[in-house]
């Protein structure tokens, strides 16, 4: 670690296909990979 921050930003620019469920799945996948975020 070099003191950096991991800022997670999710932009739902495709409102027709973007859902809360898909956002939750993405967060679960990142957690499964062992990735955490500061913001």
mmCIF file as gemmi writes it, N, C-alpha and C atoms, coordinates in Angstrom:
data_model
loop_
_atom_site.group_PDB
_atom_site.id
_atom_site.type_symbol
_atom_site.label_atom_id
_atom_site.label_alt_id
_atom_site.label_comp_id
_atom_site.label_asym_id
_atom_site.label_entity_id
_atom_site.label_seq_id
_atom_site.pdbx_PDB_ins_code
_atom_site.Cartn_x
_atom_site.Cartn_y
_atom_site.Cartn_z
_atom_site.occupancy
_atom_site.B_iso_or_equiv
_atom_site.pdbx_formal_charge
_atom_site.auth_seq_id
_atom_site.auth_asym_id
_atom_site.pdbx_PDB_model_num
ATOM 1 N N . UNK Axp A 1 ? 0.84 -1.187 0 1 0 ? 1 A 1
ATOM 2 C CA . UNK Axp A 1 ? 0 0 0 1 0 ? 1 A 1
ATOM 3 C C . UNK Axp A 1 ? 0.88 1.243 0 1 0 ? 1 A 1
ATOM 4 N N . UNK Axp A 2 ? 0.514 2.178 -0.799 1 0 ? 2 A 1
ATOM 5 C CA . UNK Axp A 2 ? 1.304 3.396 -0.926 1 0 ? 2 A 1
ATOM 6 C C . UNK Axp A 2 ? 0.533 4.624 -0.467 1 0 ? 2 A 1
ATOM 7 N N . UNK Axp A 3 ? -0.47 4.42 0.362 1 0 ? 3 A 1
ATOM 8 C CA . UNK Axp A 3 ? -1.218 5.547 0.899 1 0 ? 3 A 1
ATOM 9 C C . UNK Axp A 3 ? -2.298 6.09 -0.015 1 0 ? 3 A 1
ATOM 10 N N . UNK Axp A 4 ? -2.563 5.385 -1.105 1 0 ? 4 A 1
ATOM 11 C CA . UNK Axp A 4 ? -3.61 5.838 -2.017 1 0 ? 4 A 1
ATOM 12 C C . UNK Axp A 4 ? -4.994 5.484 -1.498 1 0 ? 4 A 1
ATOM 13 N N . UNK Axp A 5 ? -5.986 6.005 -2.151 1 0 ? 5 A 1
ATOM 14 C CA . UNK Axp A 5 ? -7.374 5.706 -1.806 1 0 ? 5 A 1
ATOM 15 C C . UNK Axp A 5 ? -8.068 5.091 -3.008 1 0 ? 5 A 1
ATOM 16 N N . UNK Axp A 6 ? -8.97 4.183 -2.73 1 0 ? 6 A 1
ATOM 17 C CA . UNK Axp A 6 ? -9.797 3.569 -3.764 1 0 ? 6 A 1
ATOM 18 C C . UNK Axp A 6 ? -11.174 4.205 -3.641 1 0 ? 6 A 1
ATOM 19 N N . UNK Axp A 7 ? -11.51 5.032 -4.606 1 0 ? 7 A 1
ATOM 20 C CA . UNK Axp A 7 ? -12.802 5.713 -4.613 1 0 ? 7 A 1
ATOM 21 C C . UNK Axp A 7 ? -13.704 4.979 -5.604 1 0 ? 7 A 1
ATOM 22 N N . UNK Axp A 8 ? -14.769 4.418 -5.097 1 0 ? 8 A 1
ATOM 23 C CA . UNK Axp A 8 ? -15.721 3.696 -5.94 1 0 ? 8 A 1
ATOM 24 C C . UNK Axp A 8 ? -16.853 4.641 -6.316 1 0 ? 8 A 1
ATOM 25 N N . UNK Axp A 9 ? -17.023 4.807 -7.613 1 0 ? 9 A 1
ATOM 26 C CA . UNK Axp A 9 ? -18.077 5.699 -8.105 1 0 ? 9 A 1
ATOM 27 C C . UNK Axp A 9 ? -18.903 4.931 -9.127 1 0 ? 9 A 1
ATOM 28 N N . UNK Axp A 10 ? -20.172 4.84 -8.877 1 0 ? 10 A 1
ATOM 29 C CA . UNK Axp A 10 ? -21.073 4.144 -9.787 1 0 ? 10 A 1
ATOM 30 C C . UNK Axp A 10 ? -22.005 5.179 -10.398 1 0 ? 10 A 1
ATOM 31 N N . UNK Axp A 11 ? -21.914 5.309 -11.712 1 0 ? 11 A 1
ATOM 32 C CA . UNK Axp A 11 ? -22.768 6.261 -12.42 1 0 ? 11 A 1
ATOM 33 C C . UNK Axp A 11 ? -23.796 5.481 -13.227 1 0 ? 11 A 1
ATOM 34 N N . UNK Axp A 12 ? -25.029 5.727 -12.955 1 0 ? 12 A 1
ATOM 35 C CA . UNK Axp A 12 ? -26.098 5.024 -13.67 1 0 ? 12 A 1
ATOM 36 C C . UNK Axp A 12 ? -26.553 5.861 -14.864 1 0 ? 12 A 1
ATOM 37 N N . UNK Axp A 13 ? -25.673 5.914 -15.87 1 0 ? 13 A 1
ATOM 38 C CA . UNK Axp A 13 ? -25.971 6.725 -17.051 1 0 ? 13 A 1
ATOM 39 C C . UNK Axp A 13 ? -26.99 6.069 -17.968 1 0 ? 13 A 1
ATOM 40 N N . UNK Axp A 14 ? -27.169 4.768 -17.821 1 0 ? 14 A 1
ATOM 41 C CA . UNK Axp A 14 ? -28.16 4.046 -18.625 1 0 ? 14 A 1
ATOM 42 C C . UNK Axp A 14 ? -29.323 3.684 -17.701 1 0 ? 14 A 1
ATOM 43 N N . UNK Axp A 15 ? -30.171 4.653 -17.444 1 0 ? 15 A 1
ATOM 44 C CA . UNK Axp A 15 ? -31.251 4.475 -16.471 1 0 ? 15 A 1
ATOM 45 C C . UNK Axp A 15 ? -32.237 3.39 -16.865 1 0 ? 15 A 1
ATOM 46 N N . UNK Axp A 16 ? -32.312 3.088 -18.148 1 0 ? 16 A 1
ATOM 47 C CA . UNK Axp A 16 ? -33.251 2.074 -18.609 1 0 ? 16 A 1
ATOM 48 C C . UNK Axp A 16 ? -32.832 0.678 -18.149 1 0 ? 16 A 1
ATOM 49 N N . UNK Axp A 17 ? -31.519 0.41 -18.123 1 0 ? 17 A 1
ATOM 50 C CA . UNK Axp A 17 ? -31.031 -0.92 -17.745 1 0 ? 17 A 1
ATOM 51 C C . UNK Axp A 17 ? -30.393 -0.964 -16.365 1 0 ? 17 A 1
ATOM 52 N N . UNK Axp A 18 ? -30.055 0.174 -15.81 1 0 ? 18 A 1
ATOM 53 C CA . UNK Axp A 18 ? -29.389 0.225 -14.513 1 0 ? 18 A 1
ATOM 54 C C . UNK Axp A 18 ? -30.408 0.041 -13.39 1 0 ? 18 A 1
ATOM 55 N N . UNK Axp A 19 ? -30.126 -0.924 -12.512 1 0 ? 19 A 1
ATOM 56 C CA . UNK Axp A 19 ? -31.036 -1.182 -11.396 1 0 ? 19 A 1
ATOM 57 C C . UNK Axp A 19 ? -30.253 -1.243 -10.093 1 0 ? 19 A 1
ATOM 58 N N . UNK Axp A 20 ? -30.962 -1.122 -9.014 1 0 ? 20 A 1
ATOM 59 C CA . UNK Axp A 20 ? -30.342 -1.255 -7.694 1 0 ? 20 A 1
ATOM 60 C C . UNK Axp A 20 ? -29.767 -2.665 -7.536 1 0 ? 20 A 1
ATOM 61 N N . UNK Axp A 21 ? -30.455 -3.651 -8.088 1 0 ? 21 A 1
ATOM 62 C CA . UNK Axp A 21 ? -29.998 -5.04 -8.002 1 0 ? 21 A 1
ATOM 63 C C . UNK Axp A 21 ? -28.648 -5.225 -8.703 1 0 ? 21 A 1
ATOM 64 N N . UNK Axp A 22 ? -28.473 -4.6 -9.86 1 0 ? 22 A 1
ATOM 65 C CA . UNK Axp A 22 ? -27.194 -4.725 -10.567 1 0 ? 22 A 1
ATOM 66 C C . UNK Axp A 22 ? -26.075 -4.021 -9.802 1 0 ? 22 A 1
ATOM 67 N N . UNK Axp A 23 ? -26.393 -2.915 -9.154 1 0 ? 23 A 1
ATOM 68 C CA . UNK Axp A 23 ? -25.41 -2.213 -8.33 1 0 ? 23 A 1
ATOM 69 C C . UNK Axp A 23 ? -24.998 -3.083 -7.143 1 0 ? 23 A 1
ATOM 70 N N . UNK Axp A 24 ? -25.966 -3.7 -6.494 1 0 ? 24 A 1
ATOM 71 C CA . UNK Axp A 24 ? -25.667 -4.575 -5.359 1 0 ? 24 A 1
ATOM 72 C C . UNK Axp A 24 ? -24.816 -5.764 -5.791 1 0 ? 24 A 1
ATOM 73 N N . UNK Axp A 25 ? -25.099 -6.323 -6.966 1 0 ? 25 A 1
ATOM 74 C CA . UNK Axp A 25 ? -24.316 -7.45 -7.482 1 0 ? 25 A 1
ATOM 75 C C . UNK Axp A 25 ? -22.869 -7.029 -7.726 1 0 ? 25 A 1
ATOM 76 N N . UNK Axp A 26 ? -22.679 -5.832 -8.263 1 0 ? 26 A 1
ATOM 77 C CA . UNK Axp A 26 ? -21.332 -5.326 -8.506 1 0 ? 26 A 1
ATOM 78 C C . UNK Axp A 26 ? -20.56 -5.164 -7.192 1 0 ? 26 A 1
ATOM 79 N N . UNK Axp A 27 ? -21.216 -4.627 -6.18 1 0 ? 27 A 1
ATOM 80 C CA . UNK Axp A 27 ? -20.575 -4.45 -4.88 1 0 ? 27 A 1
ATOM 81 C C . UNK Axp A 27 ? -20.224 -5.794 -4.252 1 0 ? 27 A 1
ATOM 82 N N . UNK Axp A 28 ? -21.11 -6.764 -4.373 1 0 ? 28 A 1
ATOM 83 C CA . UNK Axp A 28 ? -20.836 -8.11 -3.863 1 0 ? 28 A 1
ATOM 84 C C . UNK Axp A 28 ? -19.64 -8.725 -4.576 1 0 ? 28 A 1
ATOM 85 N N . UNK Axp A 29 ? -19.564 -8.555 -5.89 1 0 ? 29 A 1
ATOM 86 C CA . UNK Axp A 29 ? -18.445 -9.1 -6.661 1 0 ? 29 A 1
ATOM 87 C C . UNK Axp A 29 ? -17.123 -8.476 -6.236 1 0 ? 29 A 1
ATOM 88 N N . UNK Axp A 30 ? -17.103 -7.169 -6.053 1 0 ? 30 A 1
ATOM 89 C CA . UNK Axp A 30 ? -15.879 -6.505 -5.612 1 0 ? 30 A 1
ATOM 90 C C . UNK Axp A 30 ? -15.461 -6.993 -4.229 1 0 ? 30 A 1
ATOM 91 N N . UNK Axp A 31 ? -16.419 -7.179 -3.348 1 0 ? 31 A 1
ATOM 92 C CA . UNK Axp A 31 ? -16.125 -7.697 -2.008 1 0 ? 31 A 1
ATOM 93 C C . UNK Axp A 31 ? -15.596 -9.12 -2.084 1 0 ? 31 A 1
ATOM 94 N N . UNK Axp A 32 ? -16.176 -9.939 -2.948 1 0 ? 32 A 1
ATOM 95 C CA . UNK Axp A 32 ? -15.736 -11.322 -3.117 1 0 ? 32 A 1
ATOM 96 C C . UNK Axp A 32 ? -14.282 -11.371 -3.576 1 0 ? 32 A 1
ATOM 97 N N . UNK Axp A 33 ? -13.895 -10.404 -4.397 1 0 ? 33 A 1
ATOM 98 C CA . UNK Axp A 33 ? -12.516 -10.319 -4.872 1 0 ? 33 A 1
ATOM 99 C C . UNK Axp A 33 ? -11.564 -9.791 -3.804 1 0 ? 33 A 1
ATOM 100 N N . UNK Axp A 34 ? -12.123 -9.395 -2.658 1 0 ? 34 A 1
ATOM 101 C CA . UNK Axp A 34 ? -11.298 -8.882 -1.574 1 0 ? 34 A 1
ATOM 102 C C . UNK Axp A 34 ? -10.985 -7.404 -1.704 1 0 ? 34 A 1
ATOM 103 N N . UNK Axp A 35 ? -11.73 -6.718 -2.555 1 0 ? 35 A 1
ATOM 104 C CA . UNK Axp A 35 ? -11.499 -5.292 -2.754 1 0 ? 35 A 1
ATOM 105 C C . UNK Axp A 35 ? -12.404 -4.489 -1.836 1 0 ? 35 A 1
ATOM 106 N N . UNK Axp A 36 ? -11.833 -3.522 -1.207 1 0 ? 36 A 1
ATOM 107 C CA . UNK Axp A 36 ? -12.59 -2.601 -0.37 1 0 ? 36 A 1
ATOM 108 C C . UNK Axp A 36 ? -12.368 -1.199 -0.899 1 0 ? 36 A 1
ATOM 109 N N . UNK Axp A 37 ? -13.201 -0.286 -0.527 1 0 ? 37 A 1
ATOM 110 C CA . UNK Axp A 37 ? -13.061 1.07 -1.027 1 0 ? 37 A 1
ATOM 111 C C . UNK Axp A 37 ? -13.166 2.046 0.12 1 0 ? 37 A 1
ATOM 112 N N . UNK Axp A 38 ? -12.518 3.188 -0.059 1 0 ? 38 A 1
ATOM 113 C CA . UNK Axp A 38 ? -12.471 4.222 0.976 1 0 ? 38 A 1
ATOM 114 C C . UNK Axp A 38 ? -13.664 5.162 0.882 1 0 ? 38 A 1
ATOM 115 N N . UNK Axp A 39 ? -14.154 5.357 -0.29 1 0 ? 39 A 1
ATOM 116 C CA . UNK Axp A 39 ? -15.299 6.252 -0.505 1 0 ? 39 A 1
ATOM 117 C C . UNK Axp A 39 ? -16.241 5.619 -1.486 1 0 ? 39 A 1
